[in-house]
mmCIF file of C-alpha atoms in Angstrom:
data_model
loop_
_atom_site.group_PDB
_atom_site.id
_atom_site.type_symbol
_atom_site.label_atom_id
_atom_site.label_comp_id
_atom_site.label_asym_id
_atom_site.label_seq_id
_atom_site.Cartn_x
_atom_site.Cartn_y
_atom_site.Cartn_z
ATOM 1 C CA MET A 1 105.928 92.347 81.625
ATOM 2 C CA GLY A 2 106.730 96.074 81.588
ATOM 3 C CA ARG A 3 104.175 96.776 78.816
ATOM 4 C CA TRP A 4 101.063 98.912 79.355
ATOM 5 C CA GLU A 5 98.628 96.775 81.157
ATOM 6 C CA PRO A 6 94.956 97.786 80.683
ATOM 7 C CA ASN A 7 93.301 98.881 84.207
ATOM 8 C CA ALA A 8 96.438 97.698 85.902
ATOM 9 C CA ARG A 9 95.882 100.570 88.571
ATOM 10 C CA GLY A 10 92.433 99.448 89.401
ATOM 11 C CA ARG A 11 93.448 95.790 89.802
ATOM 12 C CA LEU A 12 96.445 96.955 91.982
ATOM 13 C CA GLU A 13 94.159 98.793 94.037
ATOM 14 C CA GLN A 14 91.769 96.235 94.725
ATOM 15 C CA ALA A 15 94.397 93.750 95.562
ATOM 16 C CA ALA A 16 95.967 95.889 97.989
ATOM 17 C CA LEU A 17 92.839 96.571 99.624
ATOM 18 C CA GLU A 18 92.057 92.804 100.015
ATOM 19 C CA LEU A 19 95.489 92.019 101.236
ATOM 20 C CA PHE A 20 95.219 94.695 104.044
ATOM 21 C CA VAL A 21 91.837 93.993 105.038
ATOM 22 C CA GLU A 22 92.817 90.142 105.330
ATOM 23 C CA ARG A 23 96.001 90.545 107.150
ATOM 24 C CA GLY A 24 96.666 94.195 108.259
ATOM 25 C CA PHE A 25 98.563 96.916 106.484
ATOM 26 C CA GLU A 26 101.818 96.494 107.946
ATOM 27 C CA GLN A 27 101.808 92.726 107.145
ATOM 28 C CA VAL A 28 101.484 93.204 103.588
ATOM 29 C CA THR A 29 104.255 93.535 101.042
ATOM 30 C CA VAL A 30 104.412 95.263 97.436
ATOM 31 C CA THR A 31 105.365 91.895 96.293
ATOM 32 C CA GLU A 32 102.256 90.363 97.530
ATOM 33 C CA ILE A 33 100.049 92.965 96.149
ATOM 34 C CA ALA A 34 101.775 92.666 92.616
ATOM 35 C CA ARG A 35 101.442 88.947 92.829
ATOM 36 C CA ARG A 36 97.689 89.001 93.782
ATOM 37 C CA ALA A 37 97.068 91.463 90.950
ATOM 38 C CA GLY A 38 98.684 89.347 88.457
ATOM 39 C CA LEU A 39 101.144 92.093 87.860
ATOM 40 C CA THR A 40 104.754 92.737 88.339
ATOM 41 C CA GLN A 41 106.362 94.933 91.282
ATOM 42 C CA ARG A 42 107.637 97.260 88.568
ATOM 43 C CA THR A 43 103.980 97.632 87.407
ATOM 44 C CA PHE A 44 103.105 98.680 90.933
ATOM 45 C CA PHE A 45 105.790 101.254 91.328
ATOM 46 C CA ARG A 46 104.582 102.896 87.955
ATOM 47 C CA HIS A 47 101.545 103.581 89.871
ATOM 48 C CA PHE A 48 102.091 104.137 93.357
ATOM 49 C CA ALA A 49 105.081 105.432 95.227
ATOM 50 C CA ASP A 50 104.461 102.972 97.999
ATOM 51 C CA LYS A 51 101.785 100.636 99.672
ATOM 52 C CA ARG A 52 100.482 103.679 101.695
ATOM 53 C CA GLU A 53 99.863 105.694 98.418
ATOM 54 C CA VAL A 54 97.164 103.176 97.422
ATOM 55 C CA LEU A 55 95.230 104.641 100.365
ATOM 56 C CA PHE A 56 96.137 108.359 100.137
ATOM 57 C CA TRP A 57 96.813 109.024 96.450
ATOM 58 C CA GLY A 58 93.433 111.212 96.260
ATOM 59 C CA GLN A 59 94.318 113.582 98.939
ATOM 60 C CA GLY A 60 95.969 116.132 96.536
ATOM 61 C CA ALA A 61 92.973 115.929 93.942
ATOM 62 C CA LEU A 62 90.367 116.393 96.797
ATOM 63 C CA GLN A 63 92.332 119.321 98.257
ATOM 64 C CA GLU A 64 92.359 121.015 94.855
ATOM 65 C CA LEU A 65 88.744 120.186 94.308
ATOM 66 C CA LEU A 66 87.816 121.935 97.555
ATOM 67 C CA VAL A 67 89.909 125.123 97.061
ATOM 68 C CA SER A 68 88.781 125.696 93.648
ATOM 69 C CA ALA A 69 85.114 125.293 94.875
ATOM 70 C CA VAL A 70 85.601 127.818 97.689
ATOM 71 C CA ALA A 71 87.363 130.167 95.274
ATOM 72 C CA SER A 72 84.499 129.912 92.748
ATOM 73 C CA ALA A 73 81.913 130.255 95.119
ATOM 74 C CA PRO A 74 79.441 133.353 94.441
ATOM 75 C CA HIS A 75 80.839 136.668 96.149
ATOM 76 C CA SER A 76 77.811 136.889 98.129
ATOM 77 C CA ALA A 77 78.199 133.635 99.771
ATOM 78 C CA ALA A 78 78.686 133.200 103.326
ATOM 79 C CA PRO A 79 81.999 131.598 104.219
ATOM 80 C CA ILE A 80 80.070 128.588 105.700
ATOM 81 C CA ASP A 81 78.080 128.318 102.456
ATOM 82 C CA ALA A 82 81.004 128.545 100.297
ATOM 83 C CA VAL A 83 82.669 125.685 102.380
ATOM 84 C CA ALA A 84 79.516 123.547 102.491
ATOM 85 C CA ALA A 85 79.109 123.854 98.679
ATOM 86 C CA ALA A 86 82.611 122.775 98.186
ATOM 87 C CA LEU A 87 82.230 119.659 100.868
ATOM 88 C CA GLU A 88 79.169 118.522 98.960
ATOM 89 C CA GLY A 89 80.752 119.009 95.576
ATOM 90 C CA ALA A 90 83.605 116.626 96.998
ATOM 91 C CA GLY A 91 80.863 114.250 98.474
ATOM 92 C CA ALA A 92 79.309 113.878 95.021
ATOM 93 C CA VAL A 93 82.596 112.667 93.717
ATOM 94 C CA LEU A 94 83.630 110.756 96.322
ATOM 95 C CA GLN A 95 80.544 108.749 96.830
ATOM 96 C CA GLN A 96 81.029 107.099 93.456
ATOM 97 C CA ARG A 97 83.450 104.830 95.095
ATOM 98 C CA ARG A 98 81.682 103.654 98.538
ATOM 99 C CA GLU A 99 83.016 100.183 98.202
ATOM 100 C CA PHE A 100 86.733 101.445 98.266
ATOM 101 C CA ALA A 101 85.844 104.042 100.789
ATOM 102 C CA ARG A 102 84.480 101.314 103.283
ATOM 103 C CA GLN A 103 87.506 99.036 102.685
ATOM 104 C CA ARG A 104 89.943 101.717 103.010
ATOM 105 C CA GLN A 105 88.288 102.960 106.369
ATOM 106 C CA ALA A 106 88.495 99.398 107.699
ATOM 107 C CA VAL A 107 92.198 99.257 106.977
ATOM 108 C CA ILE A 108 92.709 102.478 108.631
ATOM 109 C CA ALA A 109 90.971 101.867 111.693
ATOM 110 C CA ALA A 110 92.887 98.832 112.308
ATOM 111 C CA ASP A 111 96.419 100.496 111.904
ATOM 112 C CA ALA A 112 97.579 103.422 114.308
ATOM 113 C CA GLY A 113 100.148 104.918 112.016
ATOM 114 C CA LEU A 114 97.360 105.273 109.271
ATOM 115 C CA GLN A 115 94.951 106.808 111.615
ATOM 116 C CA GLU A 116 97.634 109.507 112.208
ATOM 117 C CA ARG A 117 98.154 109.955 108.561
ATOM 118 C CA GLU A 118 94.483 110.367 107.920
ATOM 119 C CA LEU A 119 94.466 113.029 110.821
ATOM 120 C CA ILE A 120 97.159 114.780 109.203
ATOM 121 C CA LYS A 121 95.372 114.540 106.028
ATOM 122 C CA LEU A 122 92.092 116.165 107.514
ATOM 123 C CA ALA A 123 94.350 118.930 109.254
ATOM 124 C CA SER A 124 95.760 119.757 105.926
ATOM 125 C CA LEU A 125 92.671 119.987 104.147
ATOM 126 C CA ALA A 126 91.338 122.515 107.071
ATOM 127 C CA SER A 127 94.249 124.478 106.558
ATOM 128 C CA ALA A 128 93.875 124.955 102.734
ATOM 129 C CA LEU A 129 90.062 125.642 103.300
ATOM 130 C CA ALA A 130 91.231 128.395 105.544
ATOM 131 C CA ASP A 131 93.450 129.628 103.078
ATOM 132 C CA ALA A 132 91.035 129.809 100.300
ATOM 133 C CA LEU A 133 88.874 131.673 102.643
ATOM 134 C CA ARG A 134 91.355 134.454 103.426
ATOM 135 C CA GLN A 135 91.771 134.686 99.849
ATOM 136 C CA ARG A 136 87.979 135.479 99.630
ATOM 137 C CA GLY A 137 88.856 138.358 102.129
ATOM 138 C CA VAL A 138 87.531 136.357 105.217
ATOM 139 C CA THR A 139 89.694 137.364 108.360
ATOM 140 C CA ASP A 140 90.776 135.346 111.311
ATOM 141 C CA PRO A 141 89.372 133.708 113.465
ATOM 142 C CA ALA A 142 86.281 133.248 111.255
ATOM 143 C CA ALA A 143 88.458 131.943 108.362
ATOM 144 C CA SER A 144 90.079 129.146 110.620
ATOM 145 C CA LEU A 145 86.648 128.330 112.638
ATOM 146 C CA THR A 146 84.903 128.060 109.333
ATOM 147 C CA ALA A 147 87.302 125.656 107.798
ATOM 148 C CA GLU A 148 87.767 123.637 111.052
ATOM 149 C CA ALA A 149 83.982 123.328 111.250
ATOM 150 C CA GLY A 150 83.726 122.308 107.774
ATOM 151 C CA ILE A 151 86.216 119.661 108.245
ATOM 152 C CA ALA A 152 84.476 118.305 111.412
ATOM 153 C CA VAL A 153 81.067 117.977 109.697
ATOM 154 C CA PHE A 154 82.779 116.242 106.572
ATOM 155 C CA LYS A 155 84.652 113.766 109.096
ATOM 156 C CA ILE A 156 81.113 113.116 110.902
ATOM 157 C CA ALA A 157 79.232 112.632 107.687
ATOM 158 C CA PHE A 158 81.784 110.502 105.911
ATOM 159 C CA GLU A 159 81.945 108.142 109.084
ATOM 160 C CA ARG A 160 78.008 107.922 109.054
ATOM 161 C CA TRP A 161 78.422 107.320 105.206
ATOM 162 C CA VAL A 162 81.003 104.465 105.406
ATOM 163 C CA GLY A 163 79.489 102.771 108.573
ATOM 164 C CA GLU A 164 75.700 102.718 107.707
ATOM 165 C CA THR A 165 74.411 99.824 105.629
ATOM 166 C CA ALA A 166 71.965 101.807 103.566
ATOM 167 C CA PRO A 167 73.154 105.354 103.846
ATOM 168 C CA ALA A 168 71.685 108.435 102.555
ATOM 169 C CA GLY A 169 74.195 110.029 99.791
ATOM 170 C CA LEU A 170 77.273 111.554 101.096
ATOM 171 C CA PRO A 171 76.224 115.175 99.821
ATOM 172 C CA GLU A 172 73.084 114.665 101.863
ATOM 173 C CA LEU A 173 74.554 113.582 104.851
ATOM 174 C CA ILE A 174 77.217 116.602 104.835
ATOM 175 C CA ARG A 175 74.113 118.784 104.663
ATOM 176 C CA GLU A 176 72.401 116.965 107.629
ATOM 177 C CA SER A 177 75.679 117.047 109.509
ATOM 178 C CA LEU A 178 76.109 121.020 109.097
ATOM 179 C CA ALA A 179 72.403 121.516 110.188
ATOM 180 C CA GLU A 180 73.200 119.423 113.063
ATOM 181 C CA LEU A 181 76.235 121.303 113.939
ATOM 182 C CA ARG A 182 74.146 124.683 113.570
ATOM 183 C CA ALA A 183 71.760 123.120 116.394
ATOM 184 C CA VAL A 184 74.276 121.825 118.807
ATOM 185 C CA THR A 185 76.380 125.105 118.875
ATOM 186 C CA ALA A 186 72.968 127.157 119.155
ATOM 187 C CA GLY A 187 72.698 124.832 122.442
ATOM 188 C CA ARG A 188 69.547 123.072 121.076
ATOM 189 C CA MET B 1 123.745 112.805 142.604
ATOM 190 C CA GLY B 2 120.646 110.418 142.896
ATOM 191 C CA ARG B 3 119.284 112.114 145.801
ATOM 192 C CA TRP B 4 115.942 114.154 145.816
ATOM 193 C CA GLU B 5 116.526 117.577 144.046
ATOM 194 C CA PRO B 6 114.297 120.554 144.861
ATOM 195 C CA ASN B 7 112.428 121.395 141.837
ATOM 196 C CA ALA B 8 114.347 119.320 139.540
ATOM 197 C CA ARG B 9 111.286 118.950 137.140
ATOM 198 C CA GLY B 10 110.790 122.406 136.724
ATOM 199 C CA ARG B 11 114.603 122.919 136.048
ATOM 200 C CA LEU B 12 114.531 120.274 133.526
ATOM 201 C CA GLU B 13 111.602 121.385 131.678
ATOM 202 C CA GLN B 14 112.989 124.970 131.433
ATOM 203 C CA ALA B 15 116.446 123.607 130.400
ATOM 204 C CA ALA B 16 114.869 121.300 127.722
ATOM 205 C CA LEU B 17 112.361 124.111 126.287
ATOM 206 C CA GLU B 18 115.535 126.588 125.864
ATOM 207 C CA LEU B 19 117.445 123.995 124.045
ATOM 208 C CA PHE B 20 114.391 122.923 121.904
ATOM 209 C CA VAL B 21 114.147 126.566 120.934
ATOM 210 C CA GLU B 22 117.679 127.199 120.257
ATOM 211 C CA ARG B 23 118.532 123.984 118.244
ATOM 212 C CA GLY B 24 115.216 122.179 117.423
ATOM 213 C CA PHE B 25 113.623 119.280 119.036
ATOM 214 C CA GLU B 26 115.291 116.588 116.927
ATOM 215 C CA GLN B 27 118.785 117.778 117.504
ATOM 216 C CA VAL B 28 118.743 117.774 121.395
ATOM 217 C CA THR B 29 119.803 114.907 123.648
ATOM 218 C CA VAL B 30 118.616 114.143 127.182
ATOM 219 C CA THR B 31 122.324 114.408 128.123
ATOM 220 C CA GLU B 32 122.330 118.102 127.056
ATOM 221 C CA ILE B 33 119.285 118.628 128.812
ATOM 222 C CA ALA B 34 120.362 117.257 132.219
ATOM 223 C CA ARG B 35 123.706 119.182 131.938
ATOM 224 C CA ARG B 36 122.190 122.426 131.231
ATOM 225 C CA ALA B 37 119.569 121.654 134.131
ATOM 226 C CA GLY B 38 122.850 120.981 136.420
ATOM 227 C CA LEU B 39 121.252 117.534 136.966
ATOM 228 C CA THR B 40 122.069 113.895 135.796
ATOM 229 C CA GLN B 41 120.377 111.897 133.053
ATOM 230 C CA ARG B 42 119.324 109.585 135.940
ATOM 231 C CA THR B 43 117.320 112.472 137.397
ATOM 232 C CA PHE B 44 115.893 113.468 134.021
ATOM 233 C CA PHE B 45 114.449 109.628 133.679
ATOM 234 C CA ARG B 46 112.860 109.793 137.128
ATOM 235 C CA HIS B 47 110.702 112.543 135.978
ATOM 236 C CA PHE B 48 110.281 112.065 132.195
ATOM 237 C CA ALA B 49 110.102 108.650 130.102
ATOM 238 C CA ASP B 50 111.821 110.716 127.306
ATOM 239 C CA LYS B 51 112.369 114.063 125.724
ATOM 240 C CA ARG B 52 109.177 114.185 123.916
ATOM 241 C CA GLU B 53 107.263 113.805 127.489
ATOM 242 C CA VAL B 54 108.590 117.212 128.501
ATOM 243 C CA LEU B 55 106.056 118.614 125.846
ATOM 244 C CA PHE B 56 103.099 116.039 126.382
ATOM 245 C CA TRP B 57 102.841 115.119 129.944
ATOM 246 C CA GLY B 58 99.882 117.236 130.821
ATOM 247 C CA GLN B 59 97.713 115.528 128.139
ATOM 248 C CA GLY B 60 96.405 112.808 130.745
ATOM 249 C CA ALA B 61 95.535 115.181 133.179
ATOM 250 C CA LEU B 62 93.931 117.649 130.742
ATOM 251 C CA GLN B 63 91.996 114.925 129.363
ATOM 252 C CA GLU B 64 90.712 113.883 132.781
ATOM 253 C CA LEU B 65 89.973 117.518 133.658
ATOM 254 C CA LEU B 66 87.543 117.779 130.619
ATOM 255 C CA VAL B 67 85.874 114.615 131.100
ATOM 256 C CA SER B 68 85.193 115.174 134.668
ATOM 257 C CA ALA B 69 83.791 118.586 133.888
ATOM 258 C CA VAL B 70 81.527 117.339 131.094
ATOM 259 C CA ALA B 71 80.457 114.503 133.507
ATOM 260 C CA SER B 72 79.605 117.008 136.323
ATOM 261 C CA ALA B 73 77.851 119.818 134.551
ATOM 262 C CA PRO B 74 74.230 120.487 135.331
ATOM 263 C CA HIS B 75 71.895 117.927 133.944
ATOM 264 C CA SER B 76 70.000 120.523 132.436
ATOM 265 C CA ALA B 77 72.811 121.851 130.629
ATOM 266 C CA ALA B 78 73.058 121.735 126.771
ATOM 267 C CA PRO B 79 75.885 119.428 125.451
ATOM 268 C CA ILE B 80 77.674 122.523 124.073
ATOM 269 C CA ASP B 81 77.420 124.355 127.219
ATOM 270 C CA ALA B 82 78.744 121.176 129.203
ATOM 271 C CA VAL B 83 81.622 121.353 126.849
ATOM 272 C CA ALA B 84 82.383 124.934 126.775
ATOM 273 C CA ALA B 85 82.308 124.852 130.704
ATOM 274 C CA ALA B 86 84.825 122.020 130.763
ATOM 275 C CA LEU B 87 87.199 123.884 128.306
ATOM 276 C CA GLU B 88 87.007 127.418 130.067
ATOM 277 C CA GLY B 89 87.891 125.374 133.154
ATOM 278 C CA ALA B 90 90.919 123.825 131.485
ATOM 279 C CA GLY B 91 91.702 127.086 130.213
ATOM 280 C CA ALA B 92 92.049 128.688 133.505
ATOM 281 C CA VAL B 93 94.571 126.011 134.695
ATOM 282 C CA LEU B 94 96.679 126.229 131.360
ATOM 283 C CA GLN B 95 96.657 129.980 131.338
ATOM 284 C CA GLN B 96 98.736 129.681 134.522
ATOM 285 C CA ARG B 97 101.612 128.613 132.322
ATOM 286 C CA ARG B 98 101.533 131.040 129.284
ATOM 287 C CA GLU B 99 105.442 131.261 129.097
ATOM 288 C CA PHE B 100 105.542 127.450 129.056
ATOM 289 C CA ALA B 101 102.715 127.204 126.437
ATOM 290 C CA ARG B 102 104.477 129.831 124.330
ATOM 291 C CA GLN B 103 107.820 128.038 124.167
ATOM 292 C CA ARG B 104 106.082 124.752 123.679
ATOM 293 C CA GLN B 105 104.160 125.670 120.794
ATOM 294 C CA ALA B 106 107.232 127.410 119.283
ATOM 295 C CA VAL B 107 109.102 124.056 119.341
ATOM 296 C CA ILE B 108 106.003 122.094 117.995
ATOM 297 C CA ALA B 109 105.424 124.677 115.215
ATOM 298 C CA ALA B 110 108.973 123.662 113.949
ATOM 299 C CA ASP B 111 108.982 119.925 113.937
ATOM 300 C CA ALA B 112 106.612 118.100 111.590
ATOM 301 C CA GLY B 113 106.718 114.692 114.148
ATOM 302 C CA LEU B 114 105.553 116.963 117.025
ATOM 303 C CA GLN B 115 102.874 118.492 114.774
ATOM 304 C CA GLU B 116 101.349 115.055 114.240
ATOM 305 C CA ARG B 117 101.674 114.221 117.850
ATOM 306 C CA GLU B 118 99.787 117.428 118.635
ATOM 307 C CA LEU B 119 97.176 116.497 116.157
ATOM 308 C CA ILE B 120 96.870 112.984 117.757
ATOM 309 C CA LYS B 121 96.274 114.385 121.064
ATOM 310 C CA LEU B 122 93.551 116.871 119.838
ATOM 311 C CA ALA B 123 91.762 113.928 118.179
ATOM 312 C CA SER B 124 92.102 111.996 121.546
ATOM 313 C CA LEU B 125 90.615 114.695 123.445
ATOM 314 C CA ALA B 126 87.784 115.148 121.072
ATOM 315 C CA SER B 127 87.013 111.401 121.132
ATOM 316 C CA ALA B 128 87.275 111.660 125.149
ATOM 317 C CA LEU B 129 84.710 114.436 125.296
ATOM 318 C CA ALA B 130 82.374 112.681 122.788
ATOM 319 C CA ASP B 131 82.305 109.786 125.061
ATOM 320 C CA ALA B 132 81.659 111.762 128.081
ATOM 321 C CA LEU B 133 78.594 113.313 126.191
ATOM 322 C CA ARG B 134 77.441 109.872 125.344
ATOM 323 C CA GLN B 135 77.633 109.174 129.090
ATOM 324 C CA ARG B 136 75.219 111.972 129.632
ATOM 325 C CA GLY B 137 72.820 110.373 127.068
ATOM 326 C CA VAL B 138 73.770 112.611 124.099
ATOM 327 C CA THR B 139 73.105 110.446 120.907
ATOM 328 C CA ASP B 140 75.416 110.577 117.667
ATOM 329 C CA PRO B 141 76.183 112.314 115.502
ATOM 330 C CA ALA B 142 75.485 115.207 118.090
ATOM 331 C CA ALA B 143 77.894 113.988 120.444
ATOM 332 C CA SER B 144 80.863 113.639 118.017
ATOM 333 C CA LEU B 145 79.949 116.847 116.555
ATOM 334 C CA THR B 146 79.508 118.881 119.810
ATOM 335 C CA ALA B 147 83.007 117.375 120.817
ATOM 336 C CA GLU B 148 84.870 118.164 117.308
ATOM 337 C CA ALA B 149 83.298 121.602 117.445
ATOM 338 C CA GLY B 150 84.481 122.197 121.158
ATOM 339 C CA ILE B 151 87.984 121.120 120.019
ATOM 340 C CA ALA B 152 88.124 123.359 117.255
ATOM 341 C CA VAL B 153 86.839 126.146 119.054
ATOM 342 C CA PHE B 154 89.529 125.377 121.779
ATOM 343 C CA LYS B 155 92.574 124.771 119.117
ATOM 344 C CA ILE B 156 91.958 128.307 117.980
ATOM 345 C CA ALA B 157 91.324 130.143 121.149
ATOM 346 C CA PHE B 158 94.650 128.485 122.157
ATOM 347 C CA GLU B 159 96.398 129.390 119.147
ATOM 348 C CA ARG B 160 95.381 133.305 119.531
ATOM 349 C CA TRP B 161 96.256 132.992 123.232
ATOM 350 C CA VAL B 162 99.619 132.064 122.622
ATOM 351 C CA GLY B 163 100.335 134.178 119.430
ATOM 352 C CA GLU B 164 98.963 137.659 120.809
ATOM 353 C CA THR B 165 101.454 140.020 122.779
ATOM 354 C CA ALA B 166 98.819 141.134 125.233
ATOM 355 C CA PRO B 167 95.946 138.722 124.784
ATOM 356 C CA ALA B 168 92.765 138.316 126.814
ATOM 357 C CA GLY B 169 92.625 135.443 129.387
ATOM 358 C CA LEU B 170 92.188 131.937 127.750
ATOM 359 C CA PRO B 171 88.674 131.532 129.086
ATOM 360 C CA GLU B 172 87.696 134.469 127.692
ATOM 361 C CA LEU B 173 89.192 133.785 124.412
ATOM 362 C CA ILE B 174 87.442 130.315 124.341
ATOM 363 C CA ARG B 175 84.176 131.837 125.194
ATOM 364 C CA GLU B 176 84.736 134.484 122.096
ATOM 365 C CA SER B 177 85.733 131.728 119.688
ATOM 366 C CA LEU B 178 82.595 129.698 120.461
ATOM 367 C CA ALA B 179 80.402 132.755 119.792
ATOM 368 C CA GLU B 180 82.388 133.291 116.726
ATOM 369 C CA LEU B 181 81.901 129.566 115.666
ATOM 370 C CA ARG B 182 77.901 130.193 116.189
ATOM 371 C CA ALA B 183 78.098 133.316 114.095
ATOM 372 C CA VAL B 184 79.898 131.561 111.218
ATOM 373 C CA THR B 185 77.909 128.528 111.286
ATOM 374 C CA ALA B 186 74.748 130.738 111.023
ATOM 375 C CA GLY B 187 76.175 132.182 107.842
ATOM 376 C CA ARG B 188 76.696 135.485 109.520
#
C-alpha cells in the first residue's frame, strides 16, 4: 500500500473503462475502480484528479502536439496543409491506442455530461489551432475557418476510425475526410 | 397582476439582458428580472421556464427552419448549396434582432456554463442538418462533413456580424464565409 505500483496507472485506466462500460460513468465510484484494479484509492488519486480525468487526461498533450506541429510546419505550407499535417501526426499517436479509444467513445456516447465535455474539448482544440495559425500570420476569418474545418475533419475521421470494425489507419482517414470536405464544399 | 400584459415577453427579455450584461448571468435572479420589467415572477414563468431560456428559447425554431429549408431545397441542389441556402434563410430571420444578438453574445462570452450550452446548441444544429441531408439521400461521411462545415461557416459569420460595428448583412457574411472556407480548404 502506498508504495510505487508497477503500471498502476494502466491498471486503473483499464479498470475504470471496464466499469464505465458495464454500469455507466455516473454509477461508478473511485473506490470501485481502485478495488477492481487491486489498488488503493490513494494510488488512484496519485494518478488522476477524479474519475473523469481517466477519460480526458490526454487533452493537454494532444493540444500541445497540434499547436507545435502547426508552428513548425514549413513557412510555405498553406494553412490547411499545416493543420492537416498536425492532425495526421496526432492521429498517428492516437491510433496506437484504438481499444482505449473505442471503449472511451462508448462511455462518452452513453453520458450527456461527458458528451458536453467532449464538445468543449474539441472547441478548445479548434481555438488553440486558430491561435497557432494567427502566430503564423494567418488573418481572420481564414484562421478560425481553417481551424474549425480541421477539427470537423478530425472529429469525423475519428468517429469512423472507432466505429468501423477494420478501419484504415487514423492518419489515412483524416486525409480522406479532408479530401471529402474539399469535395463537398466545392459542391461535388 | 396575473392578467395578460401587452408585450410582457419583450419587456422581460429586455430586462433580463440588461441585468445579465450589468451583473453577469449567474448573479441575476428571476425576481429581479420581473421587478426590472415591472411585472410579476408569475408572469415571467408564463413566458420562460427559467432565466436561461431567455437566451436559448429560439433554438427549436432555428433548428426547424434549417431542417425544413434543407428538406425543401431543389432536388438538384448540391448538399452544400442546400445547407448554405438554409443558413442564409436563417440569417435573414436572425438579423432582424441584431441588438438582442449582440447583448446575448456578450452575456454568453462572460459565462463558461453558457458557452458550453451554446456549443451544445451548435452541435445539435449540426446533427439535425446532417439528418436532413441523409433524408435527401446524402451518404456519410459527406452528410456529417457538409453539416459540420455549414455550422462552422455559420458560427464564424455570426461572430463577425455581432462583433463588427457596421457589418454587412448576416446572409451576406454567411455567403462570404462559405467562399472563404472553399478557398482555405483548397489551400489558397
